[in-house]
PDB file of C-alpha atoms in Angstrom:
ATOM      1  CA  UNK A   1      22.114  32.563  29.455  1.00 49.00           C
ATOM      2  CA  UNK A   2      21.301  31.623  25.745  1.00 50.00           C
ATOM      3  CA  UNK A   3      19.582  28.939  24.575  1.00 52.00           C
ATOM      4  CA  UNK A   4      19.674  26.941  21.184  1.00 47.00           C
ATOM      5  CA  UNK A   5      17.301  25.325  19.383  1.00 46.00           C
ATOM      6  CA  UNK A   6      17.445  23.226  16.470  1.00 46.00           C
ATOM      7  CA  UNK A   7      14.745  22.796  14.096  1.00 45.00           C
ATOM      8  CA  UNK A   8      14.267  21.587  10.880  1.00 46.00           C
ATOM      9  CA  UNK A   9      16.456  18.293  10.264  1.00 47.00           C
ATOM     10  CA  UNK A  10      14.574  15.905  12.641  1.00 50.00           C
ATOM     11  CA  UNK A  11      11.785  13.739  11.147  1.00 51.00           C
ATOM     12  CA  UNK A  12       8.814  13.252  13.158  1.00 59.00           C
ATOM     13  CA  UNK A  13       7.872   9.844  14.242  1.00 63.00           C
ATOM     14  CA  UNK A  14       4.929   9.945  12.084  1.00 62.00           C
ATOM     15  CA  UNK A  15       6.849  10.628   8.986  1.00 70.00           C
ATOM     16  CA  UNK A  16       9.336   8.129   9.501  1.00 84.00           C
ATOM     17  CA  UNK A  17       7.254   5.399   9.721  1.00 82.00           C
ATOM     18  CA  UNK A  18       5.391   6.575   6.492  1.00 83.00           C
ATOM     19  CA  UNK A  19       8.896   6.469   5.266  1.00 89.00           C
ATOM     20  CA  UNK A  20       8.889   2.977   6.389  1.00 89.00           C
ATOM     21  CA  UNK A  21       5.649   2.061   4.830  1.00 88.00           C
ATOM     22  CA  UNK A  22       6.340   3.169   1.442  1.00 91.00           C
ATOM     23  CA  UNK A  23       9.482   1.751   1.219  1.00 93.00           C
ATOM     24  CA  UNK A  24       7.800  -1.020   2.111  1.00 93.00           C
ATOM     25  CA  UNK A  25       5.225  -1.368  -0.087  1.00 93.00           C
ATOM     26  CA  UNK A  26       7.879  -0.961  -2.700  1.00 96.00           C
ATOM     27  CA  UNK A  27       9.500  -3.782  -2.041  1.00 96.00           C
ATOM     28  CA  UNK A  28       6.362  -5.560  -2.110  1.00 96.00           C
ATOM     29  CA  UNK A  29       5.377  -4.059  -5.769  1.00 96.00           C
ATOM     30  CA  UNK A  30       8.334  -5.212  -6.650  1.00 97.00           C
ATOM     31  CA  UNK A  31       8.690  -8.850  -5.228  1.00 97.00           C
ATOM     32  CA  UNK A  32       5.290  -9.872  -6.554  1.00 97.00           C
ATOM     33  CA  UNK A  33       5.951  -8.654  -9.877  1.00 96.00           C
ATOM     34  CA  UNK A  34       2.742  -5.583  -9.499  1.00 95.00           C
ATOM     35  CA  UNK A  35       3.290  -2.196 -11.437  1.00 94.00           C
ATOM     36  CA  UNK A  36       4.770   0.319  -9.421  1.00 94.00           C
ATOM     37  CA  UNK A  37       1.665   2.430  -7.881  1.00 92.00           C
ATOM     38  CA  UNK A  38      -0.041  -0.632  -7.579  1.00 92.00           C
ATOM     39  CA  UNK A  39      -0.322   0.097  -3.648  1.00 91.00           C
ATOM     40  CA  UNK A  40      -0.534   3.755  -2.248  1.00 88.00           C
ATOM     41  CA  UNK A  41      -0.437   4.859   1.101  1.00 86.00           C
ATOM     42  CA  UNK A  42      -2.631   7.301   1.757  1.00 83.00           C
ATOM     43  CA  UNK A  43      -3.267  10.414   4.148  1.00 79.00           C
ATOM     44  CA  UNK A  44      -4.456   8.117   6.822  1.00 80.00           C
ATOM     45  CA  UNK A  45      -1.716   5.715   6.610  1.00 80.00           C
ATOM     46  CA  UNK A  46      -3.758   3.092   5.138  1.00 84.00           C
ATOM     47  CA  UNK A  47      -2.956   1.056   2.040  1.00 86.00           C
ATOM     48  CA  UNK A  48      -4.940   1.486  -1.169  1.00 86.00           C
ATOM     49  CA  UNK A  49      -4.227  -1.716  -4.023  1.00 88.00           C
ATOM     50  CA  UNK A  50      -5.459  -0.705  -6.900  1.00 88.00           C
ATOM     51  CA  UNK A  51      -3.981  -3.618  -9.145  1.00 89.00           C
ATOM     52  CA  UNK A  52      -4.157  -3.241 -13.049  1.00 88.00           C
ATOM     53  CA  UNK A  53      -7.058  -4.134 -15.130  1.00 85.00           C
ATOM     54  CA  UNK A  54      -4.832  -6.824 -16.633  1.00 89.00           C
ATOM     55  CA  UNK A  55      -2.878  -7.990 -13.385  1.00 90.00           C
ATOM     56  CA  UNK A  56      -2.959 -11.523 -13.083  1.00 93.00           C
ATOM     57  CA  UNK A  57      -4.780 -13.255  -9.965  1.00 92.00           C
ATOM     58  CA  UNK A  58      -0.763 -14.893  -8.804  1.00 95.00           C
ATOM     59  CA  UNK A  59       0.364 -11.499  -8.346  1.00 94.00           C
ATOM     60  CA  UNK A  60      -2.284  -9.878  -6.467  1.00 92.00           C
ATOM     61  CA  UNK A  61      -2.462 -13.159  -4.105  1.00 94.00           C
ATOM     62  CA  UNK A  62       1.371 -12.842  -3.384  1.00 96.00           C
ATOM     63  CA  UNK A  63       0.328  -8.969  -2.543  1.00 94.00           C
ATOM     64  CA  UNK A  64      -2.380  -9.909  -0.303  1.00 92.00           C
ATOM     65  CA  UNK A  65       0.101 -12.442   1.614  1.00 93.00           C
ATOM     66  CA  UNK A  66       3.060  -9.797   2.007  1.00 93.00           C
ATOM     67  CA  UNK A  67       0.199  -7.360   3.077  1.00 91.00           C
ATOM     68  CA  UNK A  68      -0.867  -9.884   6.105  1.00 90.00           C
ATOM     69  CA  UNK A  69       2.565  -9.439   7.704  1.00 90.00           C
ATOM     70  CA  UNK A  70       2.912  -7.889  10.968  1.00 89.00           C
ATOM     71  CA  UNK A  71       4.852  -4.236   9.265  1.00 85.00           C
ATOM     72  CA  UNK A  72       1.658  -3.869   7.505  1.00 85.00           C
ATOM     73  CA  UNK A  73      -1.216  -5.013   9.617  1.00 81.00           C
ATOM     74  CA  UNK A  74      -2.454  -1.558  11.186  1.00 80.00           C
ATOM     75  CA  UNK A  75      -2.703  -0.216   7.855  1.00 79.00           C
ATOM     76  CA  UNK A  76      -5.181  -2.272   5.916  1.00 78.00           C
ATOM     77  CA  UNK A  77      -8.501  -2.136   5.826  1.00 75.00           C
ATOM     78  CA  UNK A  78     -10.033  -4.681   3.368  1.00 69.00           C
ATOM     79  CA  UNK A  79     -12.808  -3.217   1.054  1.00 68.00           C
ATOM     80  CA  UNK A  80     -13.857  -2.995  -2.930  1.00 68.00           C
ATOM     81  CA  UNK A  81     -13.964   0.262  -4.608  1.00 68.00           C
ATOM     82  CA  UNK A  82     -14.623   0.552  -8.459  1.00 67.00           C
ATOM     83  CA  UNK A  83     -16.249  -2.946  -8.803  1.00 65.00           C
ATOM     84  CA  UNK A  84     -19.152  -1.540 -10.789  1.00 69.00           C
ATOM     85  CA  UNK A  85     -16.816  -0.994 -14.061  1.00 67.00           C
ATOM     86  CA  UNK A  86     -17.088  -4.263 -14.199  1.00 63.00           C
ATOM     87  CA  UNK A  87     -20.505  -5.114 -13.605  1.00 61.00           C
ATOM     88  CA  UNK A  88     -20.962  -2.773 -16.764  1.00 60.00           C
ATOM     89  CA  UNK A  89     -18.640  -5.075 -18.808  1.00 59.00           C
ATOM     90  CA  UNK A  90     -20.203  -7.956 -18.095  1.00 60.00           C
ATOM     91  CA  UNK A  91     -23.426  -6.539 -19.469  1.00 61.00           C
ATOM     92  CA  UNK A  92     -22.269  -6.328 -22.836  1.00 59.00           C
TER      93      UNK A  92
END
């Protein structure tokens, strides 16, 4: 009796639906007008925004709103990181 097994050319659930995300999240970069990198997915499968410095409010709002829909809503967690670069600008 032999047996086969094939290995190698099946995703695993788990990457596919990092697949998924990114894709995603590309779409959304792009539909909102945000540079690309703007939103990351990371290790966890949760979605970093890091907008640009210069990024104007419209396009991080129509971010936030794609973000809310139901593909993405296991994968954010809301929170600031980095606000104190500008706490040091405002100082000046």
């Amino acid at each position: 009796m032999s047996v086969l097994l094939l290995t190698g050319c099946a995703t695993s659930p788990a990457d596919s639906q990092a697949d998924r995300l990114k894709a995603g999240l590309v779409r959304v970069e792009t539909q909102c007008g945000v540079k690309p990198g703007t939103l990351k997915l990371n290790s966890d499968n949760l979605v970093a925004v890091m907008p640009a410095s210069d990024a104007k409010y419209e396009t991080i709002e129509c971010v936030f709103r794609e973000l809310k829909k139901p593909e993405f809503a296991d994968h954010i967690k809301l929170g600031f990181v980095g606000n104190e670069a500008y706490a040091a600008e405002e100082q000046k």
